[in-house]
PDB file of C-alpha atoms in Angstrom:
ATOM      1  CA  MET B  99     135.814 -14.042 110.239  1.00  0.00           C
ATOM      2  CA  LYS B 100     133.450 -15.993 109.127  1.00  0.00           C
ATOM      3  CA  GLU B 101     134.401 -18.994 110.695  1.00  0.00           C
ATOM      4  CA  ILE B 102     134.328 -16.756 113.987  1.00  0.00           C
ATOM      5  CA  ASN B 103     131.383 -16.101 115.547  1.00  0.00           C
ATOM      6  CA  VAL B 104     131.416 -12.231 115.901  1.00  0.00           C
ATOM      7  CA  ASN B 105     127.773 -11.461 117.127  1.00  0.00           C
ATOM      8  CA  LYS B 106     128.662 -13.027 121.190  1.00  0.00           C
ATOM      9  CA  TYR B 107     131.266  -9.642 121.026  1.00  0.00           C
ATOM     10  CA  LEU B 108     128.755  -7.345 119.836  1.00  0.00           C
ATOM     11  CA  SER B 109     125.656  -8.225 121.554  1.00  0.00           C
ATOM     12  CA  ASP B 110     125.364  -4.800 123.340  1.00  0.00           C
ATOM     13  CA  ILE B 111     125.650  -2.327 121.331  1.00  0.00           C
ATOM     14  CA  PRO B 112     124.289   0.954 122.729  1.00  0.00           C
ATOM     15  CA  SER B 113     122.113   3.311 120.315  1.00  0.00           C
ATOM     16  CA  HIS B 114     122.755   6.445 119.099  1.00  0.00           C
ATOM     17  CA  LYS B 115     120.950   9.281 121.253  1.00  0.00           C
ATOM     18  CA  LEU B 116     120.002  11.262 117.425  1.00  0.00           C
ATOM     19  CA  ASP B 117     118.999   7.998 116.082  1.00  0.00           C
ATOM     20  CA  ARG B 118     121.552   8.418 113.584  1.00  0.00           C
ATOM     21  CA  ILE B 119     122.242   5.458 111.089  1.00  0.00           C
ATOM     22  CA  ARG B 120     125.053   3.111 113.038  1.00  0.00           C
ATOM     23  CA  TYR B 121     128.048   1.806 110.654  1.00  0.00           C
ATOM     24  CA  ASN B 122     127.926  -1.801 110.040  1.00  0.00           C
ATOM     25  CA  PRO B 123     129.695  -3.271 113.923  1.00  0.00           C
ATOM     26  CA  VAL B 124     130.944  -5.881 112.468  1.00  0.00           C
ATOM     27  CA  ASN B 125     132.727  -4.091 109.975  1.00  0.00           C
ATOM     28  CA  MET B 126     134.190  -1.430 112.796  1.00  0.00           C
ATOM     29  CA  LEU B 127     135.287  -4.951 114.782  1.00  0.00           C
ATOM     30  CA  LYS B 128     137.313  -6.063 111.576  1.00  0.00           C
ATOM     31  CA  THR B 129     138.737  -2.220 111.053  1.00  0.00           C
ATOM     32  CA  VAL B 130     139.892  -2.282 114.720  1.00  0.00           C
ATOM     33  CA  LEU B 131     141.035  -5.750 114.551  1.00  0.00           C
ATOM     34  CA  PHE B 132     142.997  -5.153 111.303  1.00  0.00           C
ATOM     35  CA  GLY B 133     144.871  -2.140 112.702  1.00  0.00           C
ATOM     36  CA  PHE B 134     145.904  -4.122 116.044  1.00  0.00           C
ATOM     37  CA  MET B 135     146.580  -7.357 113.763  1.00  0.00           C
ATOM     38  CA  ASP B 136     149.613  -5.262 112.103  1.00  0.00           C
ATOM     39  CA  GLU B 137     150.882  -2.971 114.599  1.00  0.00           C
ATOM     40  CA  GLY B 138     149.264  -3.667 118.207  1.00  0.00           C
ATOM     41  CA  TYR B 139     148.115  -0.741 120.189  1.00  0.00           C
ATOM     42  CA  ILE B 140     147.551   2.179 117.305  1.00  0.00           C
ATOM     43  CA  SER B 141     146.216   5.467 117.673  1.00  0.00           C
ATOM     44  CA  LEU B 142     142.745   6.272 116.024  1.00  0.00           C
ATOM     45  CA  GLN B 143     144.146   8.231 113.532  1.00  0.00           C
ATOM     46  CA  LYS B 144     146.067   5.527 112.301  1.00  0.00           C
ATOM     47  CA  LEU B 145     143.267   3.617 112.663  1.00  0.00           C
ATOM     48  CA  GLU B 146     141.032   6.322 110.004  1.00  0.00           C
ATOM     49  CA  ASP B 147     143.748   5.951 107.458  1.00  0.00           C
ATOM     50  CA  ASN B 148     143.697   2.462 107.588  1.00  0.00           C
ATOM     51  CA  CYS B 149     140.276   2.479 106.602  1.00  0.00           C
ATOM     52  CA  LYS B 150     140.639   5.537 103.584  1.00  0.00           C
ATOM     53  CA  VAL B 151     143.106   3.086 102.349  1.00  0.00           C
ATOM     54  CA  ASN B 152     141.573  -0.282 102.831  1.00  0.00           C
ATOM     55  CA  GLN B 153     137.698   0.709 101.800  1.00  0.00           C
ATOM     56  CA  TYR B 154     136.642  -2.876 101.707  1.00  0.00           C
ATOM     57  CA  LEU B 155     136.904  -3.182 105.386  1.00  0.00           C
ATOM     58  CA  MET B 156     133.881  -0.597 106.103  1.00  0.00           C
ATOM     59  CA  ASP B 157     132.128  -1.410 102.711  1.00  0.00           C
ATOM     60  CA  GLY B 158     133.774   1.540 100.737  1.00  0.00           C
ATOM     61  CA  LYS B 159     132.461   4.447 103.784  1.00  0.00           C
ATOM     62  CA  LYS B 160     135.361   6.361 105.677  1.00  0.00           C
ATOM     63  CA  PRO B 161     135.021   7.048 108.719  1.00  0.00           C
ATOM     64  CA  SER B 162     136.365   9.709 110.797  1.00  0.00           C
ATOM     65  CA  TYR B 163     138.404   8.958 114.175  1.00  0.00           C
ATOM     66  CA  ARG B 164     135.548  11.065 116.047  1.00  0.00           C
ATOM     67  CA  ILE B 165     133.657   7.720 114.985  1.00  0.00           C
ATOM     68  CA  LEU B 166     136.080   5.048 116.301  1.00  0.00           C
ATOM     69  CA  LYS B 167     136.734   6.405 119.377  1.00  0.00           C
ATOM     70  CA  LYS B 168     134.554   6.202 122.395  1.00  0.00           C
ATOM     71  CA  PRO B 169     132.944   9.387 124.011  1.00  0.00           C
ATOM     72  CA  ASP B 170     134.773   8.518 127.324  1.00  0.00           C
ATOM     73  CA  ASN B 171     138.134   7.649 126.877  1.00  0.00           C
ATOM     74  CA  LYS B 172     140.183   8.794 123.833  1.00  0.00           C
ATOM     75  CA  LYS B 173     142.700   6.316 123.919  1.00  0.00           C
ATOM     76  CA  LEU B 174     141.943   2.504 122.048  1.00  0.00           C
ATOM     77  CA  ASN B 175     142.115  -0.082 124.060  1.00  0.00           C
ATOM     78  CA  LEU B 176     142.465  -3.853 123.689  1.00  0.00           C
ATOM     79  CA  ASN B 177     139.742  -6.238 125.898  1.00  0.00           C
ATOM     80  CA  TRP B 178     139.571  -9.115 127.087  1.00  0.00           C
ATOM     81  CA  GLU B 179     137.009 -10.225 124.108  1.00  0.00           C
ATOM     82  CA  LEU B 180     139.162  -9.232 121.633  1.00  0.00           C
ATOM     83  CA  THR B 181     141.820 -11.015 123.217  1.00  0.00           C
ATOM     84  CA  VAL B 182     139.631 -14.279 123.216  1.00  0.00           C
ATOM     85  CA  LEU B 183     138.929 -13.452 119.613  1.00  0.00           C
ATOM     86  CA  HIS B 184     142.423 -13.235 119.234  1.00  0.00           C
ATOM     87  CA  GLU B 185     143.294 -16.825 120.602  1.00  0.00           C
ATOM     88  CA  GLU B 186     140.687 -18.474 118.502  1.00  0.00           C
ATOM     89  CA  VAL B 187     142.261 -17.074 115.500  1.00  0.00           C
ATOM     90  CA  LEU B 188     145.491 -17.735 116.845  1.00  0.00           C
ATOM     91  CA  ARG B 189     144.947 -21.106 117.581  1.00  0.00           C
ATOM     92  CA  ASN B 190     142.904 -21.864 113.953  1.00  0.00           C
ATOM     93  CA  LEU B 191     145.931 -20.448 112.105  1.00  0.00           C
ATOM     94  CA  THR B 192     148.706 -22.900 114.364  1.00  0.00           C
ATOM     95  CA  ASP B 193     146.616 -26.046 113.813  1.00  0.00           C
ATOM     96  CA  ALA B 194     148.983 -28.051 112.210  1.00  0.00           C
ATOM     97  CA  HIS B 195     146.881 -29.964 110.346  1.00  0.00           C
ATOM     98  CA  LYS B 196     145.291 -26.712 109.236  1.00  0.00           C
ATOM     99  CA  LEU B 197     148.556 -25.590 108.635  1.00  0.00           C
ATOM    100  CA  LEU B 198     149.582 -28.874 105.991  1.00  0.00           C
ATOM    101  CA  LEU B 199     146.102 -28.068 104.429  1.00  0.00           C
ATOM    102  CA  ARG B 200     146.518 -24.423 103.472  1.00  0.00           C
ATOM    103  CA  ARG B 201     150.332 -25.620 102.816  1.00  0.00           C
ATOM    104  CA  ASP B 202     148.976 -27.900 100.243  1.00  0.00           C
ATOM    105  CA  ARG B 203     146.080 -25.750  98.580  1.00  0.00           C
ATOM    106  CA  ALA B 204     148.143 -22.988  97.580  1.00  0.00           C
ATOM    107  CA  ILE B 205     150.816 -25.345  96.171  1.00  0.00           C
ATOM    108  CA  GLN B 206     148.334 -27.098  94.025  1.00  0.00           C
ATOM    109  CA  ALA B 207     146.089 -23.841  92.460  1.00  0.00           C
ATOM    110  CA  LYS B 208     149.794 -22.688  91.091  1.00  0.00           C
ATOM    111  CA  GLY B 209     150.517 -25.948  90.084  1.00  0.00           C
ATOM    112  CA  THR B 210     147.189 -26.148  88.045  1.00  0.00           C
ATOM    113  CA  PHE B 211     146.846 -22.697  86.987  1.00  0.00           C
ATOM    114  CA  ARG B 212     150.556 -23.213  85.273  1.00  0.00           C
ATOM    115  CA  ILE B 213     149.305 -26.207  83.506  1.00  0.00           C
ATOM    116  CA  MET B 214     146.045 -24.962  82.047  1.00  0.00           C
ATOM    117  CA  LYS B 215     148.292 -21.766  81.077  1.00  0.00           C
ATOM    118  CA  ASN B 216     150.813 -24.353  79.186  1.00  0.00           C
ATOM    119  CA  ASP B 217     148.447 -26.925  77.817  1.00  0.00           C
ATOM    120  CA  ARG B 218     145.918 -24.611  77.088  1.00  0.00           C
ATOM    121  CA  GLU B 219     148.381 -22.298  75.376  1.00  0.00           C
ATOM    122  CA  SER B 220     146.167 -19.416  76.941  1.00  0.00           C
ATOM    123  CA  LYS B 221     147.862 -15.984  77.409  1.00  0.00           C
ATOM    124  CA  ARG B 222     144.570 -14.206  78.943  1.00  0.00           C
ATOM    125  CA  ILE B 223     140.616 -14.130  79.753  1.00  0.00           C
ATOM    126  CA  VAL B 224     139.464 -13.403  76.505  1.00  0.00           C
ATOM    127  CA  ARG B 225     135.922 -12.631  77.099  1.00  0.00           C
ATOM    128  CA  ARG B 226     134.618  -9.069  79.138  1.00  0.00           C
ATOM    129  CA  GLY B 227     132.707  -8.472  82.186  1.00  0.00           C
ATOM    130  CA  ILE B 228     132.497 -10.007  85.135  1.00  0.00           C
ATOM    131  CA  GLU B 229     129.750 -12.911  84.430  1.00  0.00           C
ATOM    132  CA  SER B 230     131.179 -14.002  80.968  1.00  0.00           C
ATOM    133  CA  MET B 231     134.778 -13.716  82.657  1.00  0.00           C
ATOM    134  CA  MET B 232     133.660 -16.414  85.438  1.00  0.00           C
ATOM    135  CA  VAL B 233     131.688 -18.303  82.776  1.00  0.00           C
ATOM    136  CA  GLU B 234     135.149 -19.069  80.893  1.00  0.00           C
ATOM    137  CA  VAL B 235     137.168 -19.926  84.401  1.00  0.00           C
ATOM    138  CA  ILE B 236     134.623 -22.267  85.112  1.00  0.00           C
ATOM    139  CA  LEU B 237     134.507 -23.484  81.765  1.00  0.00           C
ATOM    140  CA  VAL B 238     138.328 -23.935  81.691  1.00  0.00           C
ATOM    141  CA  SER B 239     138.399 -25.691  84.955  1.00  0.00           C
ATOM    142  CA  ILE B 240     135.623 -28.067  84.008  1.00  0.00           C
ATOM    143  CA  ILE B 241     137.940 -29.079  81.354  1.00  0.00           C
ATOM    144  CA  HIS B 242     141.264 -29.446  83.070  1.00  0.00           C
ATOM    145  CA  ASN B 243     139.101 -31.755  85.423  1.00  0.00           C
ATOM    146  CA  LEU B 244     138.067 -34.099  82.835  1.00  0.00           C
ATOM    147  CA  CYS B 245     141.316 -34.158  81.214  1.00  0.00           C
ATOM    148  CA  LYS B 246     142.746 -35.063  84.634  1.00  0.00           C
ATOM    149  CA  TYR B 247     139.893 -37.631  84.946  1.00  0.00           C
ATOM    150  CA  TYR B 248     140.492 -39.155  81.811  1.00  0.00           C
ATOM    151  CA  ASN B 249     144.273 -39.500  82.136  1.00  0.00           C
ATOM    152  CA  LYS B 250     143.807 -40.787  85.249  1.00  0.00           C
ATOM    153  CA  GLN B 251     141.095 -43.550  83.684  1.00  0.00           C
ATOM    154  CA  ARG B 252     143.517 -44.370  80.914  1.00  0.00           C
ATOM    155  CA  ARG B 253     146.685 -44.984  84.100  1.00  0.00           C
ATOM    156  CA  ALA B 254     144.233 -47.515  85.725  1.00  0.00           C
ATOM    157  CA  CYS B 255     143.403 -49.371  82.688  1.00  0.00           C
ATOM    158  CA  SER B 256     146.691 -49.504  81.491  1.00  0.00           C
ATOM    159  CA  LYS B 257     148.308 -51.082  84.640  1.00  0.00           C
ATOM    160  CA  ALA B 258     145.592 -53.498  84.707  1.00  0.00           C
ATOM    161  CA  ALA B 259     146.285 -54.689  81.165  1.00  0.00           C
TER     162      ALA B 259
END
């Protein structure tokens, strides 16, 4: 979602008559897109259930289906703006170069973590707390990268000799 310019799809948002606090329109758009991504057309009750299950989409808030429906239309229709957005997403996902990069990145990450666990004989993260855990993971990653660099330099020196 960060690569797509969402603001051009959310330009004319009307204000509520009673000046209530509105839901974040970007989160609402994400919710609708994720709902359509799985099943195409989706009922508002099913979209509400998706919001309850995937609360990260709405920042922990659970809107009712009444919030999701339009006042004049009870059926949620796919409009041309979402179709354009969907085509842009598909173009980004089906680009051959990006597919190869994404595949290689997944393979490299799995191999790197396997090597880190086997070489360092680490079974789990020792630290507690988010900050301490992040520091430990970053330090182990730096050590791993330094070992890779050292081995690469050593191989280059042995080939030159």
